[in-house]
Amino acid sequence: MRTIRDIRDSLPDDQCRHFDAELTDTAIEALPEMLHRWVALSNDGFEEFLLSRPFEGMEFGARSYDEQPDAE
């Protein structure tokens, strides 16, 4: 990403407001750090990971010994 517009375009719509608010309140000296943080957030792939439904079909909360026959 080369511009602030690139960062904004890569963010989900609901995050653009937060980005804009932080951008307007950030001092010039702190701008590189702030932009770097937002670039990292926009490129982490977490949202795409969740949208890909990686846990579909998995059952949570089961214990490995629940299916074992009673052993005496």
mmCIF file of C-alpha atoms in Angstrom:
data_model
loop_
_atom_site.group_PDB
_atom_site.id
_atom_site.type_symbol
_atom_site.label_atom_id
_atom_site.label_comp_id
_atom_site.label_asym_id
_atom_site.label_seq_id
_atom_site.Cartn_x
_atom_site.Cartn_y
_atom_site.Cartn_z
ATOM 1 C CA MET A 1 0.000 0.000 0.000
ATOM 2 C CA ARG A 2 1.330 3.366 -0.963
ATOM 3 C CA THR A 3 -1.281 5.904 0.066
ATOM 4 C CA ILE A 4 -3.728 6.641 2.841
ATOM 5 C CA ARG A 5 -6.489 6.025 0.290
ATOM 6 C CA ASP A 6 -5.107 2.495 -0.247
ATOM 7 C CA ILE A 7 -5.363 1.850 3.482
ATOM 8 C CA ARG A 8 -8.938 3.197 3.615
ATOM 9 C CA ASP A 9 -9.978 1.136 0.581
ATOM 10 C CA SER A 10 -8.676 -2.052 2.186
ATOM 11 C CA LEU A 11 -10.674 -1.563 5.396
ATOM 12 C CA PRO A 12 -14.225 -2.777 5.965
ATOM 13 C CA ASP A 13 -16.739 0.086 5.829
ATOM 14 C CA ASP A 14 -17.342 0.121 9.572
ATOM 15 C CA GLN A 15 -13.605 0.491 10.245
ATOM 16 C CA CYS A 16 -13.145 3.501 7.948
ATOM 17 C CA ARG A 17 -14.865 5.765 10.480
ATOM 18 C CA HIS A 18 -12.449 4.653 13.199
ATOM 19 C CA PHE A 19 -9.496 5.112 10.871
ATOM 20 C CA ASP A 20 -10.628 8.624 9.895
ATOM 21 C CA ALA A 21 -11.207 9.617 13.514
ATOM 22 C CA GLU A 22 -7.764 8.425 14.577
ATOM 23 C CA LEU A 23 -6.145 10.019 11.539
ATOM 24 C CA THR A 24 -7.568 13.444 12.378
ATOM 25 C CA ASP A 25 -6.352 13.230 15.991
ATOM 26 C CA THR A 26 -2.866 11.886 15.283
ATOM 27 C CA ALA A 27 0.134 14.189 15.541
ATOM 28 C CA ILE A 28 2.356 14.429 12.459
ATOM 29 C CA GLU A 29 5.255 12.808 14.348
ATOM 30 C CA ALA A 30 3.091 9.797 15.274
ATOM 31 C CA LEU A 31 1.596 9.388 11.803
ATOM 32 C CA PRO A 32 4.023 6.695 10.507
ATOM 33 C CA GLU A 33 3.360 4.462 13.528
ATOM 34 C CA MET A 34 -0.417 4.935 13.260
ATOM 35 C CA LEU A 35 -0.441 4.179 9.528
ATOM 36 C CA HIS A 36 1.770 1.129 10.014
ATOM 37 C CA ARG A 37 -0.652 -0.238 12.629
ATOM 38 C CA TRP A 38 -3.656 0.232 10.341
ATOM 39 C CA VAL A 39 -1.839 -1.376 7.401
ATOM 40 C CA ALA A 40 -1.126 -4.381 9.598
ATOM 41 C CA LEU A 41 -4.776 -4.536 10.674
ATOM 42 C CA SER A 42 -6.068 -4.293 7.135
ATOM 43 C CA ASN A 43 -3.744 -7.046 5.881
ATOM 44 C CA ASP A 44 -3.961 -9.593 8.687
ATOM 45 C CA GLY A 45 -6.445 -11.790 6.798
ATOM 46 C CA PHE A 46 -8.434 -12.556 9.939
ATOM 47 C CA GLU A 47 -11.766 -11.446 8.487
ATOM 48 C CA GLU A 48 -11.245 -13.573 5.370
ATOM 49 C CA PHE A 49 -10.291 -16.508 7.593
ATOM 50 C CA LEU A 50 -13.542 -16.257 9.543
ATOM 51 C CA LEU A 51 -15.622 -15.752 6.408
ATOM 52 C CA SER A 52 -14.141 -18.912 4.906
ATOM 53 C CA ARG A 53 -15.910 -20.893 7.674
ATOM 54 C CA PRO A 54 -12.861 -22.899 8.809
ATOM 55 C CA PHE A 55 -14.779 -24.457 11.715
ATOM 56 C CA GLU A 56 -17.811 -25.607 9.723
ATOM 57 C CA GLY A 57 -18.850 -29.114 10.690
ATOM 58 C CA MET A 58 -16.767 -29.209 13.859
ATOM 59 C CA GLU A 59 -18.384 -29.950 17.182
ATOM 60 C CA PHE A 60 -17.100 -28.001 20.156
ATOM 61 C CA GLY A 61 -17.372 -28.955 23.787
ATOM 62 C CA ALA A 62 -17.027 -32.705 23.301
ATOM 63 C CA ARG A 63 -14.481 -34.527 25.402
ATOM 64 C CA SER A 64 -12.351 -37.303 23.992
ATOM 65 C CA TYR A 65 -13.471 -39.756 26.678
ATOM 66 C CA ASP A 66 -17.217 -39.155 26.098
ATOM 67 C CA GLU A 67 -17.395 -41.766 23.327
ATOM 68 C CA GLN A 68 -15.322 -44.460 25.055
ATOM 69 C CA PRO A 69 -17.192 -47.475 26.393
ATOM 70 C CA ASP A 70 -17.273 -47.862 30.154
ATOM 71 C CA ALA A 71 -14.139 -49.617 31.330
ATOM 72 C CA GLU A 72 -14.086 -51.197 34.744
#
